[in-house]
Short mmCIF file of C-alpha atoms in Angstrom, two decimals:
data_model
loop_
_atom_site.label_atom_id
_atom_site.label_comp_id
_atom_site.label_asym_id
_atom_site.label_seq_id
_atom_site.Cartn_x
_atom_site.Cartn_y
_atom_site.Cartn_z
CA MET A 1 0.00 0.00 0.00
CA GLY A 2 2.67 2.51 1.07
CA LEU A 3 1.92 5.93 -0.41
CA ASP A 4 -1.13 4.94 -2.43
CA ASN A 5 -3.44 7.10 -0.30
CA VAL A 6 -1.24 10.19 -0.57
CA LYS A 7 -2.05 12.97 -3.01
CA HIS A 8 1.03 15.21 -2.88
CA VAL A 9 4.51 14.73 -1.44
CA VAL A 10 6.61 17.72 -0.39
CA LEU A 11 10.22 17.46 0.77
CA VAL A 12 11.38 19.85 3.49
CA SER A 13 15.42 20.07 2.90
CA ARG A 14 13.29 19.11 4.49
CA ARG A 15 10.95 17.66 1.97
CA ARG A 16 7.21 17.58 2.08
CA TYR A 17 4.62 15.51 0.23
CA ILE A 18 1.32 16.74 -1.19
CA LEU A 19 -1.39 14.22 -2.01
CA THR A 20 -4.28 13.86 -4.51
CA PRO A 21 -7.22 11.45 -4.09
CA HIS A 22 -5.78 7.94 -3.97
CA SER A 23 -2.49 9.19 -5.40
CA TRP A 24 0.29 11.20 -3.86
CA ILE A 25 2.80 13.93 -4.57
CA PRO A 26 5.69 14.28 -2.13
CA LEU A 27 6.87 17.56 -0.60
CA GLN A 28 10.30 17.44 0.99
CA VAL A 29 11.87 19.76 3.58
CA LEU A 30 15.63 19.89 3.05
CA SER A 31 18.74 21.75 4.13
CA GLY A 32 22.41 21.15 3.54
CA LYS A 33 23.07 22.62 6.99
CA GLY A 34 22.26 21.17 10.39
CA GLY A 35 20.63 23.25 13.11
CA VAL A 36 18.61 25.52 10.82
CA GLY A 37 15.27 24.36 12.22
CA LYS A 38 14.04 21.95 9.56
CA SER A 39 11.94 19.92 11.99
CA SER A 40 10.39 23.08 13.41
CA ILE A 41 9.55 24.29 9.90
CA THR A 42 8.10 20.89 8.97
CA THR A 43 5.95 20.84 12.11
CA GLN A 44 4.59 24.33 11.54
CA LEU A 45 3.94 23.66 7.85
CA ALA A 46 1.94 20.59 8.88
CA LEU A 47 -0.06 22.54 11.46
CA SER A 48 -0.75 25.34 8.97
CA LEU A 49 -1.89 22.91 6.27
CA SER A 50 -4.12 21.19 8.82
CA LEU A 51 -5.62 24.56 9.77
CA ALA A 52 -6.24 25.12 6.04
CA GLY A 53 -8.45 22.01 6.08
CA ARG A 54 -5.97 19.59 4.50
CA SER A 55 -5.22 16.13 5.87
CA VAL A 56 -1.48 15.89 6.50
CA GLY A 57 1.12 13.26 7.28
CA ILE A 58 4.71 13.77 8.47
CA LEU A 59 7.36 11.20 7.61
CA ASP A 60 10.49 11.78 9.69
CA ILE A 61 13.53 10.19 8.03
CA ASP A 62 16.08 11.94 10.22
CA LEU A 63 17.07 8.54 11.59
CA THR A 64 19.87 9.57 13.94
CA GLY A 65 18.19 12.68 15.34
CA PRO A 66 14.39 12.30 15.14
CA SER A 67 12.75 15.44 16.59
CA ILE A 68 9.21 15.23 15.22
CA PRO A 69 7.74 13.10 18.08
CA ARG A 70 8.90 15.63 20.67
CA LEU A 71 7.71 18.66 18.69
CA LEU A 72 4.27 17.09 18.21
CA GLY A 73 4.02 15.91 21.82
CA ILE A 74 3.65 12.23 20.87
CA GLU A 75 6.83 10.76 22.40
CA ASP A 76 4.80 8.34 24.51
CA ALA A 77 2.96 6.97 21.47
CA LYS A 78 4.14 3.82 19.74
CA ILE A 79 3.83 2.63 16.16
CA LYS A 80 1.40 -0.27 15.81
CA GLN A 81 1.78 -3.19 13.45
CA ALA A 82 -1.17 -4.12 11.25
CA PRO A 83 -1.62 -6.65 8.45
CA GLY A 84 0.36 -5.19 5.57
CA GLY A 85 2.46 -2.64 7.43
CA TRP A 86 2.76 0.01 10.14
CA LEU A 87 0.03 2.37 11.30
CA PRO A 88 1.13 6.01 11.71
CA VAL A 89 0.38 7.81 14.97
CA GLN A 90 -2.60 10.15 14.86
CA VAL A 91 -1.71 13.58 16.29
CA HIS A 92 -5.28 14.85 15.98
CA PRO A 93 -8.35 13.82 13.95
CA SER A 94 -10.22 15.97 11.45
CA GLN A 95 -12.71 18.12 13.33
CA LEU A 96 -14.23 21.57 13.80
CA LEU A 97 -12.36 23.96 16.10
CA SER A 98 -14.06 26.74 18.00
CA PRO A 99 -13.45 30.22 16.51
CA VAL A 100 -12.54 31.52 19.97
CA GLY A 101 -8.93 30.46 19.44
CA ASP A 102 -8.79 32.65 16.35
CA LEU A 103 -9.90 35.66 18.40
CA SER A 104 -7.10 35.09 20.91
CA HIS A 105 -4.87 34.74 17.86
CA GLN A 106 -5.09 38.55 17.57
CA ASN A 107 -2.40 38.67 20.28
CA GLY A 108 -0.07 36.74 18.01
CA GLU A 109 -0.94 38.97 15.06
CA GLU A 110 -0.06 42.08 17.06
CA ALA A 111 3.28 40.54 18.02
CA LEU A 112 3.99 39.73 14.38
CA LEU A 113 3.15 43.29 13.31
CA ARG A 114 5.67 44.58 15.84
CA LEU A 115 8.24 42.18 14.44
CA ARG A 116 7.62 43.50 10.93
CA GLY A 117 7.95 47.08 12.15
CA GLU A 118 4.29 47.87 11.56
CA ASN A 119 2.57 49.97 14.21
CA HIS A 120 -1.06 49.59 13.11
CA PRO A 121 -3.15 47.28 15.32
CA PRO A 122 -4.86 44.08 14.19
CA PRO A 123 -8.46 44.31 13.00
CA PRO A 124 -10.76 45.15 15.93
CA THR A 125 -12.89 42.40 17.37
CA ASP A 126 -15.04 44.57 19.68
CA GLY A 127 -18.68 43.68 19.43
CA VAL A 128 -18.01 40.34 17.74
CA ASP A 129 -19.86 37.50 19.38
CA PRO A 130 -17.69 34.33 19.12
CA ALA A 131 -20.86 32.26 19.14
CA THR A 132 -21.90 33.80 15.81
CA LEU A 133 -18.67 32.78 14.07
CA SER A 134 -18.47 29.52 12.16
CA PRO A 135 -16.31 26.72 13.57
CA ARG A 136 -13.06 26.18 11.70
CA PRO A 137 -12.58 22.84 9.89
CA VAL A 138 -9.20 21.27 10.61
CA GLY A 139 -7.66 18.38 8.70
CA ALA A 140 -6.30 15.28 10.41
CA LEU A 141 -2.59 15.05 11.19
CA TYR A 142 -0.54 11.82 11.32
CA ALA A 143 3.15 11.17 11.86
CA ILE A 144 5.69 8.37 11.81
CA SER A 145 9.30 8.49 12.97
CA LEU A 146 12.05 6.14 14.03
CA GLY A 147 11.87 7.98 17.35
CA LEU A 148 8.55 6.22 17.97
CA LEU A 149 10.30 2.84 17.69
CA LEU A 150 13.14 3.61 20.12
CA PRO A 151 12.93 2.72 23.82
CA SER A 152 13.77 6.26 25.01
CA ARG A 153 14.65 9.77 23.84
CA SER A 154 18.33 9.19 24.65
CA SER A 155 18.64 5.95 22.65
CA ALA A 156 21.34 6.24 19.99
CA VAL A 157 20.96 4.94 16.44
CA VAL A 158 24.33 3.62 15.24
CA TRP A 159 23.67 2.43 11.71
CA ARG A 160 25.75 2.23 8.57
CA GLY A 161 24.49 3.38 5.17
CA PRO A 162 22.83 0.14 3.98
CA LYS A 163 20.64 -0.14 7.07
CA LYS A 164 19.64 3.54 6.78
CA THR A 165 18.71 2.97 3.15
CA ALA A 166 16.60 -0.07 4.05
CA MET A 167 14.81 1.87 6.80
CA VAL A 168 13.96 4.80 4.51
CA ARG A 169 12.56 2.43 1.88
CA GLN A 170 10.53 0.60 4.50
CA PHE A 171 9.03 3.89 5.70
CA LEU A 172 8.07 4.71 2.11
CA THR A 173 6.55 1.33 1.28
CA ASP A 174 5.27 -0.24 4.51
CA VAL A 175 3.35 2.58 6.23
CA LEU A 176 -0.44 2.34 5.91
CA TRP A 177 -1.27 6.02 5.53
CA PRO A 178 -4.94 6.99 5.53
CA PRO A 179 -6.12 9.23 2.67
CA LEU A 180 -3.92 12.35 2.86
CA ASP A 181 -3.72 15.63 1.02
CA TYR A 182 -0.07 16.28 1.94
CA LEU A 183 2.79 14.12 3.13
CA LEU A 184 5.73 16.14 4.47
CA ILE A 185 9.07 14.40 4.58
CA ASP A 186 11.43 15.75 7.23
CA THR A 187 15.01 15.00 6.19
CA PRO A 188 18.38 15.12 7.94
CA PRO A 189 20.94 17.76 6.94
CA GLY A 190 23.24 17.19 4.01
CA THR A 191 22.98 15.03 0.89
CA SER A 192 23.77 11.60 2.28
CA ASP A 193 22.33 8.07 2.19
CA GLU A 194 18.84 9.04 3.35
CA HIS A 195 18.45 11.67 0.63
CA ILE A 196 19.76 9.45 -2.15
CA SER A 197 17.59 6.53 -1.07
CA LEU A 198 14.55 8.81 -0.81
CA ALA A 199 15.06 10.31 -4.26
CA GLU A 200 15.66 6.91 -5.88
CA THR A 201 12.60 5.36 -4.25
CA LEU A 202 10.27 8.23 -5.12
CA LEU A 203 11.47 8.66 -8.68
CA GLN A 204 11.98 4.99 -9.58
CA HIS A 205 9.27 3.24 -7.58
CA PRO A 206 6.14 5.41 -7.58
CA SER A 207 2.89 4.21 -6.03
CA THR A 208 0.47 2.10 -8.02
CA SER A 209 -2.16 4.85 -7.95
CA ALA A 210 0.22 7.46 -9.35
CA PRO A 211 2.47 5.57 -11.76
CA HIS A 212 4.21 8.63 -13.14
CA ALA A 213 6.79 9.82 -10.62
CA SER A 214 6.83 13.37 -11.99
CA SER A 215 3.13 13.71 -11.15
CA GLN A 216 3.67 12.52 -7.58
CA LEU A 217 6.68 14.40 -6.31
CA ALA A 218 5.65 18.02 -5.82
CA GLY A 219 9.13 19.19 -4.91
CA ALA A 220 11.32 20.39 -2.07
CA VAL A 221 11.19 23.24 0.41
CA ILE A 222 14.70 24.42 1.26
CA VAL A 223 15.36 25.76 4.77
CA THR A 224 18.26 28.04 5.66
CA THR A 225 19.24 30.65 8.23
CA PRO A 226 20.54 34.10 7.25
CA GLN A 227 24.25 33.57 8.05
CA ALA A 228 26.66 33.28 5.14
CA VAL A 229 28.11 29.98 6.43
CA ALA A 230 24.63 28.40 6.53
CA VAL A 231 23.62 29.75 3.12
CA SER A 232 26.86 28.41 1.64
CA ASP A 233 26.06 24.87 2.81
CA VAL A 234 22.40 25.06 1.80
CA ARG A 235 23.43 25.93 -1.76
CA LYS A 236 24.71 22.35 -2.01
CA GLU A 237 21.19 21.10 -1.30
CA LEU A 238 19.81 23.18 -4.16
CA SER A 239 22.45 21.70 -6.44
CA PHE A 240 21.55 18.20 -5.21
CA CYS A 241 17.88 18.72 -6.07
CA ARG A 242 18.77 19.81 -9.59
CA LYS A 243 21.09 16.86 -10.13
CA VAL A 244 18.49 14.27 -9.11
CA GLY A 245 15.59 16.01 -10.85
CA ILE A 246 13.63 17.27 -7.82
CA SER A 247 11.99 20.64 -8.34
CA VAL A 248 12.48 23.30 -5.66
CA LEU A 249 9.22 24.87 -4.54
CA GLY A 250 10.92 27.63 -2.61
CA VAL A 251 13.28 28.77 0.14
CA VAL A 252 12.35 29.56 3.74
CA GLU A 253 14.73 31.68 5.85
CA ASN A 254 14.40 30.58 9.47
CA MET A 255 15.57 32.63 12.49
CA SER A 256 15.05 35.79 10.47
CA GLY A 257 14.94 38.52 13.09
CA TYR A 258 13.78 38.72 16.71
CA VAL A 259 11.75 41.33 18.56
CA CYS A 260 12.05 41.53 22.33
CA GLU A 261 8.66 41.00 23.96
CA CYS A 262 9.62 43.41 26.75
CA CYS A 263 10.98 46.48 24.95
CA GLY A 264 9.91 45.84 21.36
CA LYS A 265 13.45 46.36 20.01
CA GLU A 266 14.19 44.35 16.88
CA THR A 267 17.52 42.56 16.58
CA ASN A 268 18.81 40.51 13.67
CA LEU A 269 20.55 37.89 15.77
CA PHE A 270 21.90 35.97 12.79
CA GLY A 271 21.72 38.64 10.10
CA LYS A 272 18.91 38.86 7.58
CA GLY A 273 18.27 38.37 3.88
CA GLY A 274 20.74 35.57 3.09
CA GLY A 275 17.98 33.17 2.10
CA GLU A 276 16.31 35.68 -0.18
CA VAL A 277 19.60 36.43 -1.94
CA MET A 278 20.23 32.70 -2.42
CA ALA A 279 16.72 32.21 -3.83
CA ARG A 280 17.32 34.95 -6.42
CA GLU A 281 20.70 33.47 -7.30
CA PHE A 282 19.14 30.06 -8.05
CA ASP A 283 15.99 31.56 -9.58
CA VAL A 284 13.63 29.89 -7.11
CA LYS A 285 10.77 31.34 -5.10
CA PHE A 286 11.48 32.93 -1.72
CA LEU A 287 8.58 31.78 0.45
CA GLY A 288 9.35 34.07 3.39
CA GLY A 289 11.33 34.65 6.55
CA VAL A 290 10.42 33.07 9.89
CA PRO A 291 11.35 35.15 12.96
CA VAL A 292 12.47 33.81 16.31
CA ASP A 293 9.56 33.49 18.75
CA GLY A 294 10.51 32.18 22.17
CA GLN A 295 6.92 31.26 22.87
CA TRP A 296 6.86 28.75 20.00
CA GLY A 297 9.68 26.89 21.72
CA SER A 298 7.84 27.03 25.03
CA LEU A 299 4.65 25.83 23.35
CA VAL A 300 6.21 22.62 22.04
CA GLU A 301 8.34 22.07 25.16
CA GLU A 302 5.74 22.83 27.83
CA GLY A 303 2.44 22.58 25.96
CA LYS A 304 1.04 25.94 27.06
CA ARG A 305 -0.80 28.38 24.82
CA PRO A 306 1.29 31.45 23.88
CA ARG A 307 0.16 34.80 25.21
CA TYR A 308 1.50 38.21 24.31
CA GLY A 309 0.89 41.57 25.95
CA GLU A 310 1.84 43.99 28.69
CA ASP A 311 1.08 41.52 31.48
CA VAL A 312 3.85 39.19 30.29
CA LYS A 313 6.64 39.15 32.88
CA VAL A 314 10.29 38.22 32.59
CA ALA A 315 12.02 35.83 34.97
CA GLY A 316 14.07 37.84 37.46
CA ASP A 317 11.83 40.94 37.33
CA ASP A 318 12.39 43.01 40.49
CA ASP A 319 8.71 43.81 40.87
CA GLU A 320 7.91 40.93 43.20
CA ASP A 321 4.40 42.11 43.94
CA ASP A 322 3.37 42.06 40.29
CA GLN A 323 4.91 38.64 39.84
CA GLU A 324 3.08 37.33 42.87
CA THR A 325 -0.24 38.65 41.58
CA ASP A 326 0.22 37.06 38.16
CA ALA A 327 1.30 33.78 39.69
CA ASN A 328 -1.71 33.70 41.97
CA ASP A 329 -4.30 34.32 39.29
CA GLY A 330 -3.01 31.30 37.36
CA ASP A 331 -3.42 32.97 33.96
CA VAL A 332 0.20 33.64 33.05
CA ASP A 333 3.48 31.86 33.62
CA THR A 334 5.79 34.74 34.60
CA ALA A 335 8.90 32.95 33.37
CA THR A 336 7.67 32.16 29.88
CA GLY A 337 4.80 34.57 29.24
CA LEU A 338 2.49 31.63 28.57
CA SER A 339 -1.09 31.37 29.70
CA ALA A 340 -1.91 28.28 31.70
CA GLN A 341 -4.24 26.03 29.73
CA PRO A 342 -5.62 22.54 30.19
CA ASP A 343 -3.25 19.81 29.06
CA ASP A 344 -5.93 18.21 26.88
CA GLU A 345 -5.98 21.12 24.41
CA LEU A 346 -4.79 20.20 20.94
CA LEU A 347 -1.43 21.49 19.74
CA VAL A 348 -3.05 22.75 16.53
CA ASP A 349 -5.56 24.78 18.57
CA LYS A 350 -2.92 26.35 20.81
CA TYR A 351 -0.75 27.08 17.77
CA ARG A 352 -3.40 29.53 16.53
CA SER A 353 -2.36 31.86 19.38
CA CYS A 354 1.30 31.88 18.26
CA SER A 355 2.56 34.81 16.19
CA LEU A 356 4.29 32.37 13.83
CA CYS A 357 0.92 30.92 12.82
CA LEU A 358 0.32 34.02 10.69
CA THR A 359 3.74 33.70 9.06
CA PHE A 360 3.06 30.08 8.11
CA GLU A 361 -0.42 30.87 6.84
CA GLY A 362 1.33 32.89 4.13
CA ILE A 363 3.97 30.23 3.44
CA SER A 364 1.51 27.33 3.32
CA SER A 365 -0.94 29.25 1.11
CA GLN A 366 1.87 29.83 -1.41
CA LEU A 367 2.74 26.13 -1.40
CA ILE A 368 -0.90 25.10 -1.77
CA GLY A 369 -1.19 27.45 -4.73
CA LEU A 370 1.95 26.05 -6.35
CA VAL A 371 1.10 22.39 -5.84
CA GLU A 372 -2.62 22.32 -6.37
CA SER A 373 -2.45 24.53 -9.45
CA GLY A 374 0.00 22.08 -11.05
CA HIS A 375 2.90 24.56 -11.12
CA ALA A 376 5.09 22.58 -8.74
CA ASN A 377 6.63 20.11 -11.12
CA GLY A 378 8.98 22.35 -13.02
CA THR A 379 12.71 21.96 -12.51
#
């Protein structure tokens, strides 16, 4: 069965896959450089596509450093064996989400406007009754990773090339995906065994429902950070894609700027614009820059909904009385600026309150336009 239920595949170098009914097109997330945030980009692309109503799967082939289970909060889940293959772990089912989360999302929008240097406020919501707004349809999200087969987070994977190649091919052929619109493939850095095996399997052994490989593989999303040393390494990934015949959907520049939540001062911690320059040099689309948001990290590490505003405190603030008041009311974590929320809230729901959700709405809408309009298969 394998990828027969996948419509599109997209690689996120990392690569990501995008699916069509009973066929599939891969999207891949890739980067020639380690530490640029490929897994974070893959996770947020998946959440954004789910919020756009698409059913999404994440295939994590970073065999020696699988991060997807931790980012999605599914480390305790285990892959189940079924007749014919493995069953992916369901992160959340397709459902309708309350619009209330979108109203609280205005806090994230305001934070993003500050990051972009725009002073105008988000659209007013005064007088809007949340009960009159329509619930938001959300697509299902599934994931599979070697991390879900290991006994613990600290377990090391010490494999040579042939075993890595066999594992990648097994993930591509033996996973019983439900019908998906997009399959995102999260790849390790570089252009090593996993990438070669992935490209060969996708291009030489397409699924039975989509026999023409060129119609299945949507292309790759390239992730970089602004620094010259990172951009230099990521250029190799672009060259790799061209050599093996994988189209590049676009470039995302991660860690592109940071605005302090306390003073509002913007700082380009790692520079800015390197990814956009590289995209122009290779004549590929620049999908956008993703700023640093400390609350995204706290969201995936601690599971609390992000909250922005004047009542956010910083650890070590001398105003003990204010800290004590905030701690007592239980609404805000003074160390992280996160509002305390029930643990049973879905990650995709809490993500709507993150400023980065708006950034990825723009990136994912561009990718949806490219893939679903049929413009993603050019080289």
